[in-house]
Amino acid sequence: MKFTKAIAAALFVAATSTAFAGGYAAYEYSEETNRATDAENIKNAVVVGMKTAEGTDYSLKSETSQTALGSGSISSGLEIRVKQSFGAFYLGGRLGEKISSSSHFSHYAVDAGVKIPLAAGFTGDVGARFRNAFDTANSYETQRAHVAVAYALTKQDAVAVRWSRTWGDEEKDAWRLQYTRSF
């Protein structure tokens, strides 16, 4: 429970600081398919963050997933994320909490990838993530690869589409649509 309070405090600090520090907010909608069972889930997430001039991205993500909107059990998660850019390449780390009706546990993740300018306003992103629970009895060890294309609508607004494949304790494919507003 202490970790959840720490995440809530960090979320408040990031939300209030991004209004003054050139931050951003994003909404994500995902549709996921379990490859082993064909079960489908939808996921909604809100991300609040800020980027520094040195290429560091600090963000907080709150997400909820369910079989169908208004149907099935609800799973929620909170993550504190830090990502550092090195030119086109990036490396990131995450600390999070997974909350469902049957479990509640902390996890960590490491991300790496490359962002590639494509054509006028378009950017590509290819990357991978390793994730696991601190207590490995929670069966949360996964690897994920993704490919995404983003388009800058304006200097402040962008949309992106991402496809990802996860394997390990979860075997799923997912499509995600994201809208980001920069301040």
XYZ file of N, CA and C in Angstrom:
549
model
N 0.816 -1.190 0.000
C 0.000 0.000 0.000
C 0.862 1.257 0.000
N 2.066 1.195 0.619
C 2.954 2.352 0.630
C 3.365 2.722 -0.787
N 3.592 1.689 -1.644
C 4.000 1.948 -3.015
C 2.893 2.678 -3.777
N 1.638 2.292 -3.548
C 0.505 2.947 -4.199
C 0.423 4.415 -3.784
N 0.660 4.711 -2.517
C 0.647 6.102 -2.048
C 1.786 6.896 -2.689
N 2.950 6.256 -2.849
C 4.087 6.932 -3.495
C 3.760 7.248 -4.944
N 3.111 6.323 -5.634
C 2.715 6.567 -7.028
C 1.707 7.709 -7.092
N 0.735 7.715 -6.194
C -0.267 8.780 -6.191
C 0.383 10.143 -5.943
N 1.341 10.207 -5.029
C 2.036 11.468 -4.761
C 2.848 11.907 -5.974
N 3.534 10.973 -6.615
C 4.324 11.310 -7.804
C 3.418 11.754 -8.947
N 2.252 11.120 -9.087
C 1.294 11.512 -10.114
C 0.839 12.955 -9.897
N 0.558 13.315 -8.659
C 0.150 14.681 -8.352
C 1.262 15.674 -8.689
N 2.492 15.369 -8.289
C 3.622 16.261 -8.568
C 3.818 16.422 -10.072
N 3.783 15.313 -10.815
C 3.986 15.394 -12.261
C 2.848 16.149 -12.936
N 1.619 15.916 -12.505
C 0.475 16.586 -13.120
C 0.543 18.097 -12.900
N 0.941 18.515 -11.715
C 0.998 19.950 -11.456
C 2.230 20.582 -12.097
N 3.329 19.835 -12.202
C 4.533 20.426 -12.788
C 4.447 20.499 -14.307
N 3.738 19.579 -14.948
C 3.682 19.611 -16.409
C 2.905 20.819 -16.913
N 2.007 21.351 -16.112
C 1.267 22.531 -16.553
C 2.195 23.734 -16.709
N 3.332 23.716 -16.040
C 4.251 24.842 -16.074
C 5.578 24.511 -16.757
N 5.839 23.248 -17.066
C 7.171 22.864 -17.527
C 7.197 22.333 -18.954
N 6.257 22.708 -19.801
C 6.269 22.210 -21.171
C 6.003 20.732 -21.236
N 5.018 20.251 -20.522
C 4.723 18.829 -20.446
C 3.773 18.361 -21.523
N 3.196 17.204 -21.296
C 2.253 16.613 -22.235
C 1.267 15.714 -21.499
N 0.169 15.436 -22.156
C -0.818 14.478 -21.674
C -1.244 13.643 -22.868
N -1.481 12.355 -22.631
C -1.866 11.459 -23.719
C -2.999 10.548 -23.275
N -3.834 10.182 -24.224
C -4.876 9.175 -24.017
C -4.566 8.015 -24.945
N -4.633 6.786 -24.410
C -4.363 5.584 -25.197
C -5.563 4.640 -25.139
N -5.932 4.101 -26.296
C -6.970 3.073 -26.380
C -6.350 1.861 -27.066
N -6.449 0.691 -26.417
C -5.859 -0.526 -26.974
C -6.876 -1.642 -27.051
N -6.716 -2.479 -28.064
C -7.462 -3.730 -28.179
C -6.437 -4.849 -28.202
N -6.608 -5.822 -27.278
C -5.645 -6.894 -27.103
C -6.306 -8.240 -27.349
N -5.562 -9.163 -27.955
C -6.046 -10.525 -28.193
C -5.054 -11.507 -27.605
N -5.535 -12.390 -26.732
C -4.715 -13.449 -26.178
C -4.555 -14.513 -27.268
N -3.318 -14.776 -27.691
C -3.086 -15.727 -28.787
C -3.435 -17.156 -28.403
N -3.345 -17.520 -27.119
C -3.635 -18.889 -26.691
C -5.132 -19.160 -26.582
N -5.925 -18.160 -26.158
C -7.353 -18.390 -25.897
C -8.287 -17.619 -26.815
N -7.767 -16.711 -27.609
C -8.558 -15.797 -28.444
C -9.408 -14.815 -27.633
N -9.180 -14.746 -26.324
C -9.907 -13.785 -25.484
C -9.479 -12.371 -25.868
N -10.439 -11.449 -25.852
C -10.174 -10.059 -26.214
C -10.340 -9.166 -25.001
N -9.514 -8.128 -24.930
C -9.582 -7.103 -23.885
C -9.499 -5.741 -24.529
N -10.066 -4.757 -23.848
C -9.828 -3.367 -24.215
C -9.095 -2.713 -23.055
N -8.275 -1.721 -23.378
C -7.503 -1.033 -22.348
C -7.540 0.459 -22.643
N -7.746 1.255 -21.605
C -7.690 2.710 -21.683
C -6.599 3.185 -20.735
N -5.852 4.184 -21.161
C -4.787 4.703 -20.308
C -4.670 6.212 -20.483
N -4.236 6.859 -19.415
C -3.917 8.284 -19.424
C -2.468 8.409 -18.979
N -1.693 9.186 -19.731
C -0.286 9.414 -19.419
C -0.087 10.915 -19.243
N 0.591 11.304 -18.170
C 0.940 12.694 -17.911
C 2.451 12.737 -17.746
N 3.110 13.649 -18.463
C 4.561 13.668 -18.360
C 5.171 14.988 -18.758
N 6.501 15.002 -18.687
C 7.254 16.177 -19.129
C 8.599 15.707 -19.671
N 9.075 16.435 -20.675
C 10.363 16.143 -21.288
C 11.315 17.290 -20.998
N 12.558 16.947 -20.704
C 13.563 17.969 -20.442
C 14.340 18.263 -21.718
N 15.058 19.356 -21.729
C 15.899 19.728 -22.874
C 17.022 18.719 -23.084
N 17.394 17.993 -22.035
C 18.464 17.001 -22.122
C 17.988 15.658 -22.661
N 16.688 15.531 -23.007
C 16.170 14.290 -23.583
C 15.623 13.289 -22.582
N 15.384 13.728 -21.343
C 14.788 12.834 -20.346
C 13.282 13.051 -20.322
N 12.544 11.956 -20.319
C 11.079 11.978 -20.313
C 10.614 11.342 -19.011
N 9.939 12.126 -18.156
C 9.360 11.633 -16.914
C 7.853 11.541 -17.112
N 7.257 10.393 -16.789
C 5.810 10.283 -16.977
C 5.188 9.334 -15.968
N 3.877 9.478 -15.841
C 3.053 8.615 -15.008
C 1.914 8.101 -15.870
N 1.632 6.811 -15.738
C 0.587 6.187 -16.553
C -0.407 5.482 -15.641
N -1.688 5.733 -15.882
C -2.768 5.052 -15.191
C -3.600 4.342 -16.250
N -3.803 3.029 -16.069
C -4.539 2.275 -17.085
C -5.575 1.354 -16.456
N -6.595 1.039 -17.250
C -7.656 0.125 -16.854
C -7.967 -0.762 -18.040
N -8.120 -2.072 -17.789
C -8.508 -2.977 -18.867
C -9.699 -3.819 -18.435
N -10.438 -4.271 -19.437
C -11.656 -5.043 -19.209
C -11.954 -5.831 -20.475
N -12.714 -6.931 -20.343
C -13.066 -7.739 -21.500
C -13.811 -6.908 -22.537
N -14.804 -6.175 -22.103
C -15.549 -5.239 -22.953
C -16.031 -4.126 -22.039
N -16.195 -2.948 -22.579
C -16.606 -1.810 -21.759
C -17.882 -2.159 -20.998
N -17.806 -2.144 -19.672
C -18.958 -2.460 -18.830
C -19.186 -3.929 -18.619
N -18.283 -4.789 -19.095
C -18.470 -6.230 -18.984
C -17.153 -6.905 -18.609
N -17.186 -7.805 -17.644
C -15.990 -8.539 -17.254
C -15.256 -7.884 -16.112
N -14.268 -8.604 -15.580
C -13.502 -8.081 -14.454
C -12.593 -6.948 -14.917
N -12.336 -6.033 -14.009
C -11.518 -4.859 -14.307
C -10.138 -5.050 -13.684
N -9.124 -4.713 -14.462
C -7.745 -4.730 -13.987
C -7.206 -3.310 -14.158
N -6.459 -2.831 -13.173
C -5.914 -1.476 -13.229
C -4.415 -1.512 -12.988
N -3.754 -0.456 -13.407
C -2.327 -0.365 -13.169
C -1.868 1.076 -13.113
N -0.799 1.308 -12.367
C -0.151 2.611 -12.276
C 1.336 2.397 -12.526
N 1.955 3.302 -13.263
C 3.386 3.208 -13.527
C 4.049 4.575 -13.429
N 5.232 4.596 -12.846
C 6.134 5.745 -12.892
C 7.188 5.366 -13.923
N 7.430 6.255 -14.907
C 8.332 5.906 -16.005
C 9.369 7.012 -16.225
N 10.577 6.584 -16.573
C 11.653 7.503 -16.946
C 12.283 6.940 -18.213
N 12.444 7.808 -19.213
C 13.053 7.385 -20.478
C 14.094 8.424 -20.873
N 15.271 7.964 -21.286
C 16.344 8.852 -21.719
C 16.622 8.615 -23.195
N 16.650 9.704 -23.971
C 16.982 9.623 -25.400
C 18.468 9.854 -25.594
N 19.052 9.080 -26.502
C 20.443 9.215 -26.916
C 20.430 9.341 -28.431
N 20.124 10.545 -28.932
C 19.904 10.712 -30.362
C 18.608 10.010 -30.740
N 18.665 9.097 -31.692
C 17.482 8.351 -32.116
C 17.134 7.216 -31.157
N 18.094 6.771 -30.357
C 17.880 5.635 -29.457
C 17.337 6.091 -28.113
N 16.591 5.194 -27.441
C 16.114 5.505 -26.089
C 16.202 4.271 -25.201
N 16.311 4.536 -23.905
C 16.353 3.501 -22.882
C 15.490 3.996 -21.731
N 14.634 3.130 -21.197
C 13.736 3.561 -20.142
C 13.549 2.524 -19.057
N 13.028 2.979 -17.924
C 12.699 2.106 -16.806
C 11.342 2.475 -16.246
N 10.678 1.488 -15.657
C 9.344 1.695 -15.094
C 9.218 0.971 -13.758
N 8.446 1.557 -12.852
C 8.012 0.905 -11.619
C 6.499 1.007 -11.602
N 5.829 -0.095 -11.275
C 4.378 -0.053 -11.332
C 3.685 -0.934 -10.322
N 2.372 -0.783 -10.277
C 1.470 -1.564 -9.447
C 0.392 -2.149 -10.343
N 0.141 -3.434 -10.246
C -0.930 -4.118 -10.972
C -2.006 -4.459 -9.946
N -3.247 -4.082 -10.241
C -4.338 -4.261 -9.293
C -5.510 -4.924 -10.012
N -5.966 -6.070 -9.482
C -7.166 -6.727 -10.008
C -7.951 -7.271 -8.819
N -9.082 -7.894 -9.101
C -9.898 -8.429 -8.009
C -9.211 -9.600 -7.315
N -8.272 -10.270 -8.003
C -7.628 -11.443 -7.408
C -6.177 -11.219 -6.993
N -5.565 -10.107 -7.407
C -4.159 -9.893 -7.047
C -3.815 -8.403 -7.006
N -2.688 -8.131 -6.359
C -2.191 -6.767 -6.216
C -0.694 -6.893 -5.976
N 0.134 -6.418 -6.919
C 1.571 -6.584 -6.766
C 2.335 -5.502 -7.521
N 3.605 -5.334 -7.151
C 4.488 -4.351 -7.772
C 5.317 -5.019 -8.866
N 5.694 -4.224 -9.873
C 6.496 -4.760 -10.971
C 7.467 -3.703 -11.477
N 8.392 -4.145 -12.322
C 9.359 -3.251 -12.949
C 9.452 -3.616 -14.424
N 9.988 -2.695 -15.224
C 10.172 -2.951 -16.650
C 11.340 -2.129 -17.158
N 11.958 -2.624 -18.217
C 13.032 -1.931 -18.918
C 12.642 -1.864 -20.384
N 12.735 -0.668 -20.996
C 12.393 -0.444 -22.406
C 13.627 0.013 -23.164
N 13.681 -0.338 -24.437
C 14.728 0.180 -25.325
C 14.158 0.241 -26.729
N 14.647 1.189 -27.528
C 14.153 1.292 -28.897
C 14.835 2.394 -29.664
N 14.293 2.621 -30.853
C 14.823 3.663 -31.728
C 13.643 4.371 -32.381
N 13.714 5.710 -32.441
C 12.711 6.524 -33.144
C 13.345 7.016 -34.428
N 12.609 6.861 -35.513
C 13.147 7.150 -36.839
C 12.253 8.167 -37.545
N 12.796 9.333 -37.966
C 11.995 10.255 -38.765
C 11.703 9.602 -40.119
N 10.444 9.649 -40.549
C 10.064 8.996 -41.800
C 9.871 10.012 -42.919
N 8.782 10.748 -42.884
C 8.481 11.758 -43.906
C 7.737 12.884 -43.204
N 7.458 13.929 -43.902
C 6.825 15.137 -43.355
C 5.810 14.829 -42.250
N 6.226 15.035 -41.002
C 5.333 14.858 -39.863
C 5.241 13.439 -39.329
N 5.779 12.434 -40.005
C 5.694 11.037 -39.577
C 6.979 10.606 -38.878
N 6.815 9.791 -37.823
C 7.940 9.214 -37.096
C 7.666 7.741 -36.853
N 8.679 6.904 -37.031
C 8.568 5.488 -36.718
C 9.206 5.195 -35.373
N 8.772 4.126 -34.727
C 9.314 3.715 -33.434
C 9.336 2.194 -33.404
N 10.505 1.621 -33.187
C 10.666 0.172 -33.053
C 11.341 -0.066 -31.716
N 10.757 -0.939 -30.877
C 11.344 -1.127 -29.558
C 10.943 -2.431 -28.907
N 11.456 -2.620 -27.694
C 11.194 -3.831 -26.919
C 11.107 -3.474 -25.439
N 10.425 -4.364 -24.687
C 10.278 -4.167 -23.248
C 10.423 -5.518 -22.552
N 11.101 -5.529 -21.412
C 11.113 -6.678 -20.504
C 10.414 -6.230 -19.233
N 9.481 -7.063 -18.730
C 8.729 -6.713 -17.525
C 8.633 -7.936 -16.619
N 8.669 -7.705 -15.304
C 8.491 -8.790 -14.351
C 8.004 -8.216 -13.029
N 7.355 -9.068 -12.241
C 6.949 -8.685 -10.887
C 8.154 -8.813 -9.965
N 8.208 -7.978 -8.934
C 9.277 -8.121 -7.949
C 9.182 -9.478 -7.269
N 7.965 -9.920 -6.949
C 7.735 -11.264 -6.417
C 7.357 -12.137 -7.608
N 8.278 -12.969 -8.079
C 8.073 -13.737 -9.317
C 6.970 -14.786 -9.193
N 6.419 -15.009 -8.012
C 5.277 -15.912 -7.865
C 4.036 -15.354 -8.556
N 4.056 -14.070 -8.961
C 2.899 -13.440 -9.599
C 2.786 -13.711 -11.093
N 3.691 -14.454 -11.704
C 3.609 -14.829 -13.122
C 3.361 -13.611 -14.013
N 4.299 -12.689 -14.027
C 4.140 -11.452 -14.789
C 5.350 -11.178 -15.677
N 6.222 -12.178 -15.867
C 7.419 -11.986 -16.680
C 7.054 -12.053 -18.161
N 7.261 -10.937 -18.854
C 6.942 -10.878 -20.284
C 7.998 -10.088 -21.039
N 8.077 -10.376 -22.313
C 8.860 -9.601 -23.246
C 7.874 -9.083 -24.290
N 8.115 -7.873 -24.791
C 7.223 -7.290 -25.791
C 8.058 -6.582 -26.850
N 7.672 -6.783 -28.101
C 8.258 -6.033 -29.208
C 7.149 -5.186 -29.813
N 7.501 -3.989 -30.306
C 6.474 -3.140 -30.905
C 7.029 -2.387 -32.111
N 6.103 -1.985 -32.954
C 6.395 -1.087 -34.064
C 5.261 -0.061 -34.090
N 5.620 1.219 -34.243
C 4.615 2.286 -34.196
C 4.923 3.343 -35.249
N 3.854 4.035 -35.645
C 3.986 5.188 -36.539
C 3.192 6.322 -35.916
N 3.835 7.479 -35.771
C 3.185 8.672 -35.210
C 3.126 9.751 -36.284
N 2.113 10.605 -36.162
C 1.969 11.727 -37.088
C 1.686 12.992 -36.282
N 2.469 14.037 -36.519
C 2.284 15.324 -35.849
C 1.202 16.106 -36.598
N 0.021 16.228 -35.986
C -1.075 16.992 -36.584
C -0.759 18.478 -36.580
N -0.225 18.954 -35.443
C 0.221 20.339 -35.261
C 1.492 20.281 -34.426
N 2.018 21.442 -34.035
C 3.182 21.451 -33.143
C 2.845 20.909 -31.764
N 1.568 20.916 -31.398
C 1.157 20.471 -30.068
C 0.364 19.175 -30.062
N -0.130 18.718 -31.196
C -0.998 17.546 -31.242
C -0.406 16.455 -32.133
N -0.463 15.209 -31.641
C 0.046 14.081 -32.414
C -0.843 12.863 -32.192
N -0.893 12.004 -33.187
C -1.581 10.721 -33.084
C -0.578 9.632 -33.445
N -0.806 8.436 -32.899
C 0.085 7.315 -33.181
C -0.708 6.025 -33.199
N -0.237 5.078 -33.996
C -0.779 3.724 -34.035
C 0.374 2.782 -33.750
N 0.151 1.814 -32.843
C 1.211 0.868 -32.480
C 0.672 -0.555 -32.513
N 1.469 -1.474 -33.043
C 1.183 -2.905 -32.954
C 2.263 -3.521 -32.090
N 1.864 -4.412 -31.170
C 2.847 -5.066 -30.300
C 2.512 -6.541 -30.133
N 3.550 -7.315 -29.872
C 3.414 -8.743 -29.576
C 4.126 -9.001 -28.260
N 3.396 -9.627 -27.322
C 3.920 -9.954 -26.002
C 3.992 -11.468 -25.868
N 5.082 -11.954 -25.251
C 5.190 -13.379 -24.987
C 5.812 -13.573 -23.614
N 5.669 -14.765 -23.077
C 6.106 -15.066 -21.715
C 4.885 -15.481 -20.927
N 4.672 -14.872 -19.759
C 3.496 -15.197 -18.946
C 2.200 -14.708 -19.590
N 2.284 -13.752 -20.508
C 1.135 -13.315 -21.322
C 1.508 -13.532 -22.784
N 0.596 -14.091 -23.540
C 0.791 -14.298 -24.980
C -0.289 -13.487 -25.689
N 0.023 -12.252 -26.076
C -1.020 -11.434 -26.692
C -0.455 -10.526 -27.774
N -1.347 -10.140 -28.680
C -1.086 -9.135 -29.701
C -1.999 -7.952 -29.386
N -1.524 -6.748 -29.654
C -2.322 -5.567 -29.320
C -2.141 -4.470 -30.352
N -3.227 -3.750 -30.610
C -3.221 -2.517 -31.408
C -3.536 -1.384 -30.460
N -2.803 -0.279 -30.581
C -3.044 0.879 -29.706
C -3.137 2.139 -30.547
N -4.125 2.958 -30.232
C -4.290 4.287 -30.823
C -4.027 5.292 -29.712
N -3.181 6.296 -29.992
C -2.795 7.269 -28.975
C -2.938 8.692 -29.517
N -3.469 9.559 -28.672
C -3.515 10.991 -28.968
C -2.703 11.702 -27.883
N -1.782 12.594 -28.284
C -0.946 13.317 -27.338
C -1.091 14.814 -27.565
N -1.230 15.554 -26.473
C -1.302 17.013 -26.511
C -0.128 17.553 -25.697
N 0.714 18.348 -26.321
C 1.857 18.963 -25.644
C 1.482 20.359 -25.177
N 2.050 20.787 -24.046
C 1.745 22.105 -23.473
C 2.907 23.044 -23.667
